Coordinates of C-alpha atoms and ligand atoms in Angstrom, one line a residue:
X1 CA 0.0 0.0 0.0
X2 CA 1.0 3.4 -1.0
X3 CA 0.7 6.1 1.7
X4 CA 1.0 9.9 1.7
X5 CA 1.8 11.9 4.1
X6 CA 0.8 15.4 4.6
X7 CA 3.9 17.6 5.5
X8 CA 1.8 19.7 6.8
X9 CA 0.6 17.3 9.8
X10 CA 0.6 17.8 13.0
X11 CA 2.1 20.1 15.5
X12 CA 1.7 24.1 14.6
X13 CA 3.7 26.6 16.2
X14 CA 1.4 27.5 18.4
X15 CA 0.7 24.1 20.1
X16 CA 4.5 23.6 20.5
X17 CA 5.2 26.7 22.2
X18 CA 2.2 25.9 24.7
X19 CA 3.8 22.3 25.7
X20 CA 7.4 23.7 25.9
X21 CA 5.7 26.7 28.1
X22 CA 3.8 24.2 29.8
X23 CA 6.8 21.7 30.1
X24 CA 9.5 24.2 31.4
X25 CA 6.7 25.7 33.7
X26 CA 6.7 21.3 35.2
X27 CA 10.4 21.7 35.4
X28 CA 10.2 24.8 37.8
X29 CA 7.3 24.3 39.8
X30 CA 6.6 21.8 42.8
X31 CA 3.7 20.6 41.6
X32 CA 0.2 22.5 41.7
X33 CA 0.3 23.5 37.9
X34 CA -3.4 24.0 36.3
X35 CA -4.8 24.8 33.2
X36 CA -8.7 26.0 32.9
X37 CA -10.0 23.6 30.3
X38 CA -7.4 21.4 28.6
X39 CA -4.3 23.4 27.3
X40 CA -4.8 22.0 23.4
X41 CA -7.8 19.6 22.0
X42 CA -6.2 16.6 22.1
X43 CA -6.5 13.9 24.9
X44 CA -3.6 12.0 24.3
X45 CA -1.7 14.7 25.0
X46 CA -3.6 16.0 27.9
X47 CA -3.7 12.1 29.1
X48 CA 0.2 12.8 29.2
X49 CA 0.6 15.5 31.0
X50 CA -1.9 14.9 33.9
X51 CA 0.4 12.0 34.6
X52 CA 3.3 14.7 34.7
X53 CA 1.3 16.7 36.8
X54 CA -0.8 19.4 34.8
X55 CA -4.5 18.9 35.8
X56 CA -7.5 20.5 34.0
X57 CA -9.6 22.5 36.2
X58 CA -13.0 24.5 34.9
X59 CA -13.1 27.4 37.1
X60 CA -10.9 29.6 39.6
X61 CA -12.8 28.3 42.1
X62 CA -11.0 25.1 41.7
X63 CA -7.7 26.3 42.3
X64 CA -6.4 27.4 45.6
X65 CA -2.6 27.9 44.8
X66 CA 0.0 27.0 42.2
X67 CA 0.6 28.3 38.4
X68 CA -2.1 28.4 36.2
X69 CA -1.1 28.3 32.7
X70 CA -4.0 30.1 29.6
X71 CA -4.5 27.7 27.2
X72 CA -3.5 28.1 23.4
X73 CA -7.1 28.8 23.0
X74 CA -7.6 31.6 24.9
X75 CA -9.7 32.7 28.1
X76 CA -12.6 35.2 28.1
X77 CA -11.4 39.1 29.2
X78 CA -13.3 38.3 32.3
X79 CA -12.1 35.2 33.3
X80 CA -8.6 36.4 32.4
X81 CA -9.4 39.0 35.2
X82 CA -10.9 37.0 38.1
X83 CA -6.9 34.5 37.6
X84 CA -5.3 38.5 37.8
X85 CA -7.3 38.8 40.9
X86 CA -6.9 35.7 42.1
X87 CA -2.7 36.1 42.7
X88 CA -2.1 33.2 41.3
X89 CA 1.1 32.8 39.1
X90 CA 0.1 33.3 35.2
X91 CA 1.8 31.4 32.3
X92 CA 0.6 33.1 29.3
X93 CA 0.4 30.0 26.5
X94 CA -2.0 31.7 24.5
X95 CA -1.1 31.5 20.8
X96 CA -0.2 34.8 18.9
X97 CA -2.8 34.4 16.3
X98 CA -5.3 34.2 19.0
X99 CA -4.4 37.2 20.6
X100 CA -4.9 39.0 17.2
X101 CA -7.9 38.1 16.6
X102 CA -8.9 39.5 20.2
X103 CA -6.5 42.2 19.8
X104 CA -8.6 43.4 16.1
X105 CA -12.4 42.9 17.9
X106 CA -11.4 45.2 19.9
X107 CA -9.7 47.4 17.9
X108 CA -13.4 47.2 15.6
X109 CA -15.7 47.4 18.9
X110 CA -13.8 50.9 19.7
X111 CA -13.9 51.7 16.6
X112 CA -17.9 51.6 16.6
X113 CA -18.1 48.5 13.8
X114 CA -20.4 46.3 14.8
X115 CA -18.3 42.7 15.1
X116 CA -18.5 39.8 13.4
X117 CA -16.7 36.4 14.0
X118 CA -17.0 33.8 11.7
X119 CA -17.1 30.7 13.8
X120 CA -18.6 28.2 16.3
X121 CA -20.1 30.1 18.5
X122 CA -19.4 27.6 21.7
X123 CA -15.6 26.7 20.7
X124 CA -12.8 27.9 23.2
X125 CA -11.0 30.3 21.2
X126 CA -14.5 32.4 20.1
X127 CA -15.7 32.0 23.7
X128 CA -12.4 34.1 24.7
X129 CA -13.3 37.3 22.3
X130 CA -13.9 40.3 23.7
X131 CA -17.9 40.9 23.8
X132 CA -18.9 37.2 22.7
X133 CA -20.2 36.1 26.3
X134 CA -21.6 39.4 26.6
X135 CA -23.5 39.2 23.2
X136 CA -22.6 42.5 21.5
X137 CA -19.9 40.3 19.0
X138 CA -22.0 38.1 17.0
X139 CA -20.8 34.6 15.7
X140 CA -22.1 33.5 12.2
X141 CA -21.9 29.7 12.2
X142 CA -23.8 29.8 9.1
X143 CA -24.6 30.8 5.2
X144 CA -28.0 31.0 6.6
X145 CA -27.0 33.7 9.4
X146 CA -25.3 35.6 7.1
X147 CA -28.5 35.9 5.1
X148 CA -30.5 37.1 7.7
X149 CA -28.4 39.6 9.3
X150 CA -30.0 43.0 9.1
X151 CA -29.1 45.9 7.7
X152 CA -26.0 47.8 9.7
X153 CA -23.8 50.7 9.2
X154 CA -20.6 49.1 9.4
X155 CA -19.6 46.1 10.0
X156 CA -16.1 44.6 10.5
X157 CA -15.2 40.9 10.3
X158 CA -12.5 38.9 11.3
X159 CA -12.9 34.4 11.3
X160 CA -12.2 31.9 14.0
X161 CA -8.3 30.6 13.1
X162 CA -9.3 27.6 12.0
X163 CA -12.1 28.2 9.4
X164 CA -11.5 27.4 5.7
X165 CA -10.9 30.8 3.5
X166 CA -13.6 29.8 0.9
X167 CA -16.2 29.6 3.2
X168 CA -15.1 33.0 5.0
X169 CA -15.0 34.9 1.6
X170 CA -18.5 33.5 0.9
X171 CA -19.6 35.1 4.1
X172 CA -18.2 38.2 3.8
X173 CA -19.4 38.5 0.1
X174 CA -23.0 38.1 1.9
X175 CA -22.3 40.9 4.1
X176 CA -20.7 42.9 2.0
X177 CA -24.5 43.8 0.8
X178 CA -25.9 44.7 4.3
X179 CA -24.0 47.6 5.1
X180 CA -22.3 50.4 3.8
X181 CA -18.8 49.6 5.0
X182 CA -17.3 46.4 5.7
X183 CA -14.0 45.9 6.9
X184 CA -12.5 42.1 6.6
X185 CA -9.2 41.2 8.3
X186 CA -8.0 37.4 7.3
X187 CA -7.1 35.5 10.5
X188 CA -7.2 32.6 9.7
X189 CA -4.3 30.6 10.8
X190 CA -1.4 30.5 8.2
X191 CA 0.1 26.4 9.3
X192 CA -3.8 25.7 8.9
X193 CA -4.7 27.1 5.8
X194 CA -1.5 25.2 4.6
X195 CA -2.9 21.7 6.1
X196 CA -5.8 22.6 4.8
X197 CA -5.0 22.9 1.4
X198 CA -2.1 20.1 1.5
X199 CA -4.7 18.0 2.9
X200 CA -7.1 18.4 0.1
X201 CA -4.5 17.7 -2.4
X202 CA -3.3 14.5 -1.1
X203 CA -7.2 13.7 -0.6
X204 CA -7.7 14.6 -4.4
X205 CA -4.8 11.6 -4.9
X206 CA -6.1 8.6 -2.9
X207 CA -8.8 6.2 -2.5
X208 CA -8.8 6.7 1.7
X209 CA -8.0 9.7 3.9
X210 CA -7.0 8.8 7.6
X211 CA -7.6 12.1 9.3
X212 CA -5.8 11.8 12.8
X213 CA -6.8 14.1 15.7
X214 CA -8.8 15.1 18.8
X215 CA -12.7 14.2 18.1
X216 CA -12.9 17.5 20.4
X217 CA -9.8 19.1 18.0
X218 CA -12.2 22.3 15.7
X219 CA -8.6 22.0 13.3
X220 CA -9.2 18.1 12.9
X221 CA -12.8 18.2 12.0
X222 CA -12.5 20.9 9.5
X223 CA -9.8 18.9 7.5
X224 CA -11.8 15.4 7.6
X225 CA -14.5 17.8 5.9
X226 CA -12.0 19.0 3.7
X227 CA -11.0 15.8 2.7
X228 CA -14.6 14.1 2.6
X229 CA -15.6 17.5 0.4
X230 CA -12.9 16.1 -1.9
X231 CA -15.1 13.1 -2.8
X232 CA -12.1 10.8 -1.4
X233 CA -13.4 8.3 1.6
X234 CA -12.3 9.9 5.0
X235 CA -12.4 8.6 8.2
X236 CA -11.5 11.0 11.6
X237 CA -9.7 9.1 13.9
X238 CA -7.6 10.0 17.4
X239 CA -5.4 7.0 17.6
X240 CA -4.5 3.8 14.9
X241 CA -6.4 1.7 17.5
X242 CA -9.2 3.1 15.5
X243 CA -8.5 1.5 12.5
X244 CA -10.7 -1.5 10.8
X245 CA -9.3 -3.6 8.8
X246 CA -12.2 -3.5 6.7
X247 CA -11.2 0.2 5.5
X248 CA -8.7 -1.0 3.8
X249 CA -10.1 -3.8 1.7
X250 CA -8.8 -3.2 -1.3
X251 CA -7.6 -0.2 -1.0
X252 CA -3.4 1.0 -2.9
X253 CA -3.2 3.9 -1.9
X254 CA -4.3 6.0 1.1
X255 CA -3.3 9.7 2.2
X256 CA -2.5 10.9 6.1
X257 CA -3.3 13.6 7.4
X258 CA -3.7 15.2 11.2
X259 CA -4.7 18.2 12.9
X260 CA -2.4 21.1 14.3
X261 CA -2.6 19.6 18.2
X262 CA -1.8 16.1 17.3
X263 CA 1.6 14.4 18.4
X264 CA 4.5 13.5 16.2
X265 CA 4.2 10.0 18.2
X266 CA 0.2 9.3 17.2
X267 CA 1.3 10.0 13.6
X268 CA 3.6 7.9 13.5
X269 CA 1.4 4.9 15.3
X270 CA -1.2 5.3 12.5
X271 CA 1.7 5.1 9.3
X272 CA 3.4 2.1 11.0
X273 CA -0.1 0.5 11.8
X274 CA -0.6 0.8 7.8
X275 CA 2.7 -0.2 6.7
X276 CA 2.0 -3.9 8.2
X277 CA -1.1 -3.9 6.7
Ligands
SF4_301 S1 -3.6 26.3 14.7 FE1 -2.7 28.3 14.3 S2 -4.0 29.6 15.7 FE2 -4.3 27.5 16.4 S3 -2.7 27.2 18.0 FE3 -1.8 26.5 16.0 S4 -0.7 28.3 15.2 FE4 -2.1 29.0 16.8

């Protein structure tokens, strides 16, 4: 059996830099070392380091002392305020292309744009925008949303990191005829619109895609609809435990692919599990 391999796959820059924050913050600290809701969406990884020590926690309220380290996702301005307030040691492992996007609603919002994200409305990193829990950002999770938005001065735009470009530009080109101003900024995430289209390539090339990630993993889901949109077979799966032999009746040739917070080490389970196949 043939296999391709995305080079795109796995790790982004922004996942590593929250385990090496996260594992240099385990080298200095005695224990106690928290992070509120799991540092990146996938549980192998999280399974890992909760045996080195790192336990998720869902409020302030569950933590008493220690570091808490901000997940790569983001927290919500006021959550970020109650850890401030709390006294507790921060480690900031929030990625950089999160913090723009926050950074740029709020820029809008002061601005007097009324804000949109395109996104899932209940994911993480939109939960962590400035105005979203209040209500006054709106998320558009859908062509039909768009449709029905009303009619607004101005209206400025900016898309959950891990959404597909075609499907943003199809938004905006909806709301670009409900206002009279409409400002887009593209931030989507550069090492995922690369996976995304590196993906879709490979998937345009096989007769199976094996998309390996977090179920929970926004990234991972996106590219197994990528793949699937392709026309080529896909299946999403976390580990190569997941595979059935029945898959792979028959089949030569068969493309890899995983999301931005999957492991080097689960990659490389799923192409040895296919190379004794
Ligand atoms: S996928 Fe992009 S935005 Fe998300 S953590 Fe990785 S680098 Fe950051």
């Amino acid at each position: 059996m043939e296999i391709l391999l995305s080079k795109e796959a796995g790790f982004c820059f922004g996942v590593k830099r929250a385990l090496k924050l996260t594992n240099q913050t385990l080298e200095k600290s005695n224990g106690n070392v928290y992070t509120l809701g799991p540092l990146i969406h996938n549980p192998q990884v999280i399974e890992d380091l909760k045996n080195k020590g790192v336990l998720v926690v869902q409020g302030m309220d569950e933590i008493t002392t220690g570091v808490v380290i901000l997940r790569s996702h983001g927290v919500s301005p006021k959550l970020y305020q109650q850890i401030l307030d709390s006294g507790l040691d921060i480690v900031d492992a929030v990625c950089p292309n999160v913090k723009r996007v926050q950074k740029l609603v709020s820029q809008l919002k002061q601005e007097g744009y009324t804000v949109v994200v395109v996104g899932e409305k209940n994911h993480p990193e939109v939960m962590s925008i400035p105005g979203i829990v209040e209500g006054d950002t709106i998320v558009i999770e859908s062509i039909e949303q768009a449709e029905k938005f009303p009619q607004v001065e101005r209206i400025g735009m900016v898309a959950q990191t891990t959404q597909t470009c075609e499907y943003f530009r199809k938004i905006a080109g909806i709301l670009l005829h409900k206002t009279f101003e409409l400002r887009v900024y593209h931030t989507i995430c550069d090492a995922v619109e690369r996976s995304q289209q590196d993906s879709y390539k490979i998937a345009k090339q096989v007769e199976m895609m094996l998309v390996v990630g977090g179920k929970n993993s926004a990234n991972t889901s996106r590219l197994a609809q990528i793949c699937a949109d392709s026309g080529c077979v896909t299946y999403h799966i976390e580990t190569a435990s997941e595979i059935q032999p029945e898959w792979l009746k028959g089949i030569k040739k068969i493309g890899i692919t995983a999301g931005a917070s999957t492991p080097p080490w689960i990659i490389e389970g799923v192409v040895a599990a296919l190379q004794v196949v």
